[in-house]
Amino acid sequence: MTSLIMIVITTALINNVVLSQFLGICSFLGVSRQIKTSASLGAAVIFVITIASAVASLLYDFVLVPLNLTYLKTIVFILVIAALVQMVEMFLKKTSPALYQALGIFLPLITTNCAVLGVALTNVQDGYNLGESILAGFGTAVGYTIAIVLLAGIRERIDEDAVPAPFRGAPVVLLCAVLMSIAFMGFSGLSI
Amino acid sequence: MNPLVERLYNGIVKENPSLVLMLGMCPTLAVTTSATNGFGMGVSTLAVLVMSNLVISLCRKAIPDEVRLPAYIVIVASLVTVVELLTEAYVPALYSALGIYIPLIVVNCIILGRAEAYASKNPPLLSTFDGLGMGLGFTIALTIVGFVRELLGAGTAFGYQVAPDFYEPIAIFVKAPGAFLVLAIIIAIMNGANIMTRADEIVEDCDGCCARCSKVCHTKEGEE
């Protein structure tokens, strides 16, 4: 039990996917203008990564390993993720238009979010079983959401500040990420 | 200018993928703990980019428009697997240093971005040079970031001790925050140089991402 909780804490805080693994940087820098949109993106990411890690883990254990095709994992995973995102999009459109409205535009973006493929590959590398993979995926996505919502909160304030011209745009956002990353390094004390 | 040379110049300087277009940020930040790693990652991406641009350009008339993105993804993923297996066989040290970031070349925005924006519309030779230019631009950017981080964080360059004995390495530069810091400062320096030379064209950050970035960048619509 403790080890399962540790998986979530490790993936969400200690090895934060954005601030220490550098996955999903594109959307982290791109879609962090407002807290509201970043929170919606975060919700969509939690949803997709959790399902994707479950599906990827099942496929790996029950199809790729028995057939000796593990070297195809990159191709299989990326196709599964792309198809999965499409299916989730169609499913939400039919069953829950309100949720689709909130998450809709972000779903296609998630296919190219390297965090999704990264989690699937890391789970396989670490030899996680189905349950552990789902928890690791969930924890990673929660860590992503924490990071992007915090950054959006900072950026909403920076917009009103007088930033020196060369630092406008990307550099000042990266500087915020530096400070967040240093703060998250403090979590490494949590590891047992 | 010769169109082939123009492609190279465009990739290395004018539209440098990491420093100007802000594409492929994950590897730029993640593997640049040393100049050697940055260079290795750059060359791996260069290889995939040249081959994917060539293959996609050759297939551009055969692939129906509706399924082009899945088709590109399959082509890129196959090429990445080839590069991954070759690296594992011939450069095992680099393979273990780069780890998961080699398979993640598949989702590198630069590759799908160039496929969509250039290779799908242009003949094979020009597309190959476009890939070569972009790949070289990426390799140079990664090597510079890696060089700065390694020099400040460990006092070495490409693994050789260069800093004088009294220099105390600042370890944070080879840890996660150092990556963000070095990149922020490099881009700020480039912005500053741009402001001085061309007052009207300040390089803005590219919002939105990845496969659709080439479009997003030029229209500046982003996700809003």
mmCIF file of C-alpha atoms in Angstrom, chain A residues 8-9 14 22 36 41 53 62-63 72 76 104 131 138 144 148 150 158 176 184 189-190:
data_model
loop_
_atom_site.group_PDB
_atom_site.id
_atom_site.type_symbol
_atom_site.label_atom_id
_atom_site.label_comp_id
_atom_site.label_asym_id
_atom_site.label_seq_id
_atom_site.Cartn_x
_atom_site.Cartn_y
_atom_site.Cartn_z
ATOM 1 C CA VAL A 8 1.620 8.788 -6.866
ATOM 2 C CA ILE A 9 3.688 11.155 -4.696
ATOM 3 C CA ILE A 14 9.226 14.537 -6.655
ATOM 4 C CA PHE A 22 10.710 18.188 -19.156
ATOM 5 C CA LYS A 36 -9.236 28.641 -16.351
ATOM 6 C CA LEU A 41 -6.322 21.303 -20.166
ATOM 7 C CA SER A 53 -1.372 4.226 -19.417
ATOM 8 C CA PHE A 62 -0.665 -9.232 -23.330
ATOM 9 C CA VAL A 63 0.175 -8.524 -26.986
ATOM 10 C CA LEU A 72 7.613 -1.970 -31.870
ATOM 11 C CA VAL A 76 2.150 0.888 -31.199
ATOM 12 C CA GLY A 104 -12.964 19.676 -26.575
ATOM 13 C CA GLY A 131 -2.430 -1.099 -11.351
ATOM 14 C CA PHE A 138 -2.643 9.468 -12.790
ATOM 15 C CA TYR A 144 1.322 18.276 -14.830
ATOM 16 C CA ILE A 148 0.527 24.350 -15.406
ATOM 17 C CA LEU A 150 0.592 27.404 -10.883
ATOM 18 C CA ILE A 158 3.280 39.070 -14.965
ATOM 19 C CA CYS A 176 9.195 31.596 -13.769
ATOM 20 C CA PHE A 184 9.845 21.512 -6.630
ATOM 21 C CA GLY A 189 13.175 15.237 0.624
ATOM 22 C CA LEU A 190 9.867 13.342 0.561
#
